[in-house]
Short mmCIF file of C-alpha atoms and ligand atoms in Angstrom, two decimals:
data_model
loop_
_atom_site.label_atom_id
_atom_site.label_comp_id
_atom_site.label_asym_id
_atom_site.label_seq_id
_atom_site.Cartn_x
_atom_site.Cartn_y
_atom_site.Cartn_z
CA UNK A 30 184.61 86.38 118.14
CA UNK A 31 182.39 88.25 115.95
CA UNK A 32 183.03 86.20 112.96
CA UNK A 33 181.80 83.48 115.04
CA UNK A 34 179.27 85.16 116.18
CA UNK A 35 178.12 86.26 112.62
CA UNK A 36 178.77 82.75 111.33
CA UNK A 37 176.04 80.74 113.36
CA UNK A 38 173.47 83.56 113.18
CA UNK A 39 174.10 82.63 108.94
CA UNK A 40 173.69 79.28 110.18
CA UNK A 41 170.89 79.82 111.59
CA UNK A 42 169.05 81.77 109.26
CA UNK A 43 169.65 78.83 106.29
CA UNK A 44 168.54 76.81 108.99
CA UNK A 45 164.92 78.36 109.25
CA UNK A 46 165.30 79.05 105.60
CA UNK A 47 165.59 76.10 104.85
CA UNK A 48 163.16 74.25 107.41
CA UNK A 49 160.22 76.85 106.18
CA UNK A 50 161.30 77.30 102.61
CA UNK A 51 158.26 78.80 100.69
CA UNK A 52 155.99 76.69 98.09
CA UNK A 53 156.79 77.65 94.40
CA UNK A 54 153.29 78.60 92.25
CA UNK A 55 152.95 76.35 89.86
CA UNK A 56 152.35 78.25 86.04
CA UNK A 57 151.37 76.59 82.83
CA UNK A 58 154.31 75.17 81.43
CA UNK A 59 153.92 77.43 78.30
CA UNK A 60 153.44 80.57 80.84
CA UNK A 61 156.94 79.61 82.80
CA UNK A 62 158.60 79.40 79.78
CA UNK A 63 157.68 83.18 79.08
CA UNK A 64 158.69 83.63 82.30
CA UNK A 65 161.60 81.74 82.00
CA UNK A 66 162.84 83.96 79.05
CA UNK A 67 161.95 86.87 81.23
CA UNK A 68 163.77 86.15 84.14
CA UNK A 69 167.17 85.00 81.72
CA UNK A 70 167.98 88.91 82.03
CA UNK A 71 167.61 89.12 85.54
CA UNK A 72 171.23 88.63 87.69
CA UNK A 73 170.44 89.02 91.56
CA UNK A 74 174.20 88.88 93.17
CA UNK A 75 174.17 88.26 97.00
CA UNK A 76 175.44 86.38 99.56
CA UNK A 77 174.24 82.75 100.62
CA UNK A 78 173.23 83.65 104.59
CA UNK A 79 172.72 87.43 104.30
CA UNK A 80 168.64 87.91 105.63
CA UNK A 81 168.17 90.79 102.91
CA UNK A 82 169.20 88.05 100.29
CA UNK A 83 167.27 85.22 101.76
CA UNK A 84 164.29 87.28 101.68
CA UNK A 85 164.73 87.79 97.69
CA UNK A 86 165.36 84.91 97.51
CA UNK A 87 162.48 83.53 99.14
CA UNK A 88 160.42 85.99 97.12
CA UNK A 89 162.08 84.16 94.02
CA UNK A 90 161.41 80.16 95.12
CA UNK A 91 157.71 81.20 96.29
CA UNK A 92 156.93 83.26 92.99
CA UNK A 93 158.93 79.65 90.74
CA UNK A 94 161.17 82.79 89.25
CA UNK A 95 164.94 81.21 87.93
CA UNK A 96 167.11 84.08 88.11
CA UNK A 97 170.96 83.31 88.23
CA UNK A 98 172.09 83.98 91.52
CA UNK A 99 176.05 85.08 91.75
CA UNK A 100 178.22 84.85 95.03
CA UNK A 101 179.65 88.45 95.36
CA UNK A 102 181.11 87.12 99.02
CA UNK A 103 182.49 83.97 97.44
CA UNK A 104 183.41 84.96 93.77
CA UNK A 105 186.11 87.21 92.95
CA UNK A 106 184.55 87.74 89.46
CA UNK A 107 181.43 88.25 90.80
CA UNK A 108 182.63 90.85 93.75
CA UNK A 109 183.92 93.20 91.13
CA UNK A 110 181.09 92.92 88.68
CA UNK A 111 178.94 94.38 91.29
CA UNK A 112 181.26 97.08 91.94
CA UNK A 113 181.54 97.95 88.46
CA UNK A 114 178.42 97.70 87.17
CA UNK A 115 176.53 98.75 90.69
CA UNK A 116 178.56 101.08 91.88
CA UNK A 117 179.22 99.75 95.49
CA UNK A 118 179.65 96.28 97.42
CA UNK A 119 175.95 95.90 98.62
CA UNK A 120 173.42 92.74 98.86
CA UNK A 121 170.92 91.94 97.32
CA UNK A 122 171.58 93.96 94.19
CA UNK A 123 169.69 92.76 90.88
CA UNK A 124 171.21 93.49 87.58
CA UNK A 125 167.76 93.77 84.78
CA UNK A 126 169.02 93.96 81.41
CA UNK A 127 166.27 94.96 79.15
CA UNK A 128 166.33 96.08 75.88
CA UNK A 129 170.05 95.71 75.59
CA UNK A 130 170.29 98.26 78.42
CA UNK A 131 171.05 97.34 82.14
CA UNK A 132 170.61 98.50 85.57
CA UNK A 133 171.34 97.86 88.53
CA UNK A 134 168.69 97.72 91.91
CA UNK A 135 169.67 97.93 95.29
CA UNK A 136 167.23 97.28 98.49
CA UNK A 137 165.57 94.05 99.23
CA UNK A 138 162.67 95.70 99.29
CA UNK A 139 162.59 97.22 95.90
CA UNK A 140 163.76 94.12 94.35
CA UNK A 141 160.95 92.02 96.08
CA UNK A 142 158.52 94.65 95.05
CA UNK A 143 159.84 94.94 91.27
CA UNK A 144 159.73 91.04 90.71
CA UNK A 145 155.95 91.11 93.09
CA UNK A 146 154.57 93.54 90.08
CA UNK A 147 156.33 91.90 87.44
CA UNK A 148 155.75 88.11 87.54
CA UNK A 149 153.50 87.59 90.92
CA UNK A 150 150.47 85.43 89.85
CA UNK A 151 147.16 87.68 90.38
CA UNK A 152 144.34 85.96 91.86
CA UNK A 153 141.57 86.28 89.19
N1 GSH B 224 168.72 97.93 103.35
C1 GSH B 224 169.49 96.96 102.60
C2 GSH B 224 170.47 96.30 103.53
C3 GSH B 224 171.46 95.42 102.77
C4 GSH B 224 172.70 95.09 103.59
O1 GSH B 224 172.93 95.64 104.67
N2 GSH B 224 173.49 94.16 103.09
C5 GSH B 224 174.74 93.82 103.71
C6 GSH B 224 174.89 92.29 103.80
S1 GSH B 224 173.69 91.55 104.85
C7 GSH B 224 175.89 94.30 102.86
O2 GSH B 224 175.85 94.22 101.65
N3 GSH B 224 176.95 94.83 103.49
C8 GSH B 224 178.13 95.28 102.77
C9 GSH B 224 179.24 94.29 102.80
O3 GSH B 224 179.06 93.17 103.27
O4 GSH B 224 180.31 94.63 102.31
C10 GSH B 224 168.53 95.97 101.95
O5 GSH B 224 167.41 95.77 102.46
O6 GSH B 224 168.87 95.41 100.88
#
């Protein structure tokens, strides 16, 4: 029953996820490809109808920011790269590798505010 339960509310929030899904900026194409090369070190891993995730997520699609997304729900592989590396099973978690060194962040929040400061377009 509570699977069920949990099911449509997923539903439901890809739904309105979906039906309001956020405008991407739009960069220079030479400025998206520096951000492009940026965002190749960025891994968030998550799960497809989990609101935490959708709200990175949204953060990512209205901020045009292509970070590989990995199915820790789904995806064996990806389940116990998370654990490994992390340190627990938790969504969203974003693995930054930067300057051959990696780490892993936790809370929606602080993910959504790390990518805000770090690629957000500022109005001039
Ligand atoms: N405060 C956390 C909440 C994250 C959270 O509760 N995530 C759930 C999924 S929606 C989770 O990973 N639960 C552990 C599990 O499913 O094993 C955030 O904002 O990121």
């Amino acid at each position: 029953m509570l699977s069920v339960i949990r099911g449509a509310l997923g539903a439901l929030i890809l739904f309105f996820n979906w039906v309001f899904t956020p405008k991407g900026v739009k960069r220079e194409t030479e400025i998206q490809a520096q951000v492009d090369a940026q965002t190749a070190n960025l891994t968030l891993y998550q799960y497809k109808a989990c609101p935490f995730c959708v709200k990175v997520r949204r953060t990512m699609k209205r901020n045009t920011l292509d970070i590989e997304t990995r199915d820790a729900k789904r995806c064996d592989n990806a389940r116990d790269e998370l654990v490994e590396g992390g340190g627990k099973l938790k969504v969203p978690c974003l693995r930054i590798e930067e300057d051959g060194k990696v780490s892993w962040m936790y809370e929606s929040s602080d993910i959504i505010n790390y990518l805000e400061d770090r690629f957000a377009v500022k109005a001039t």
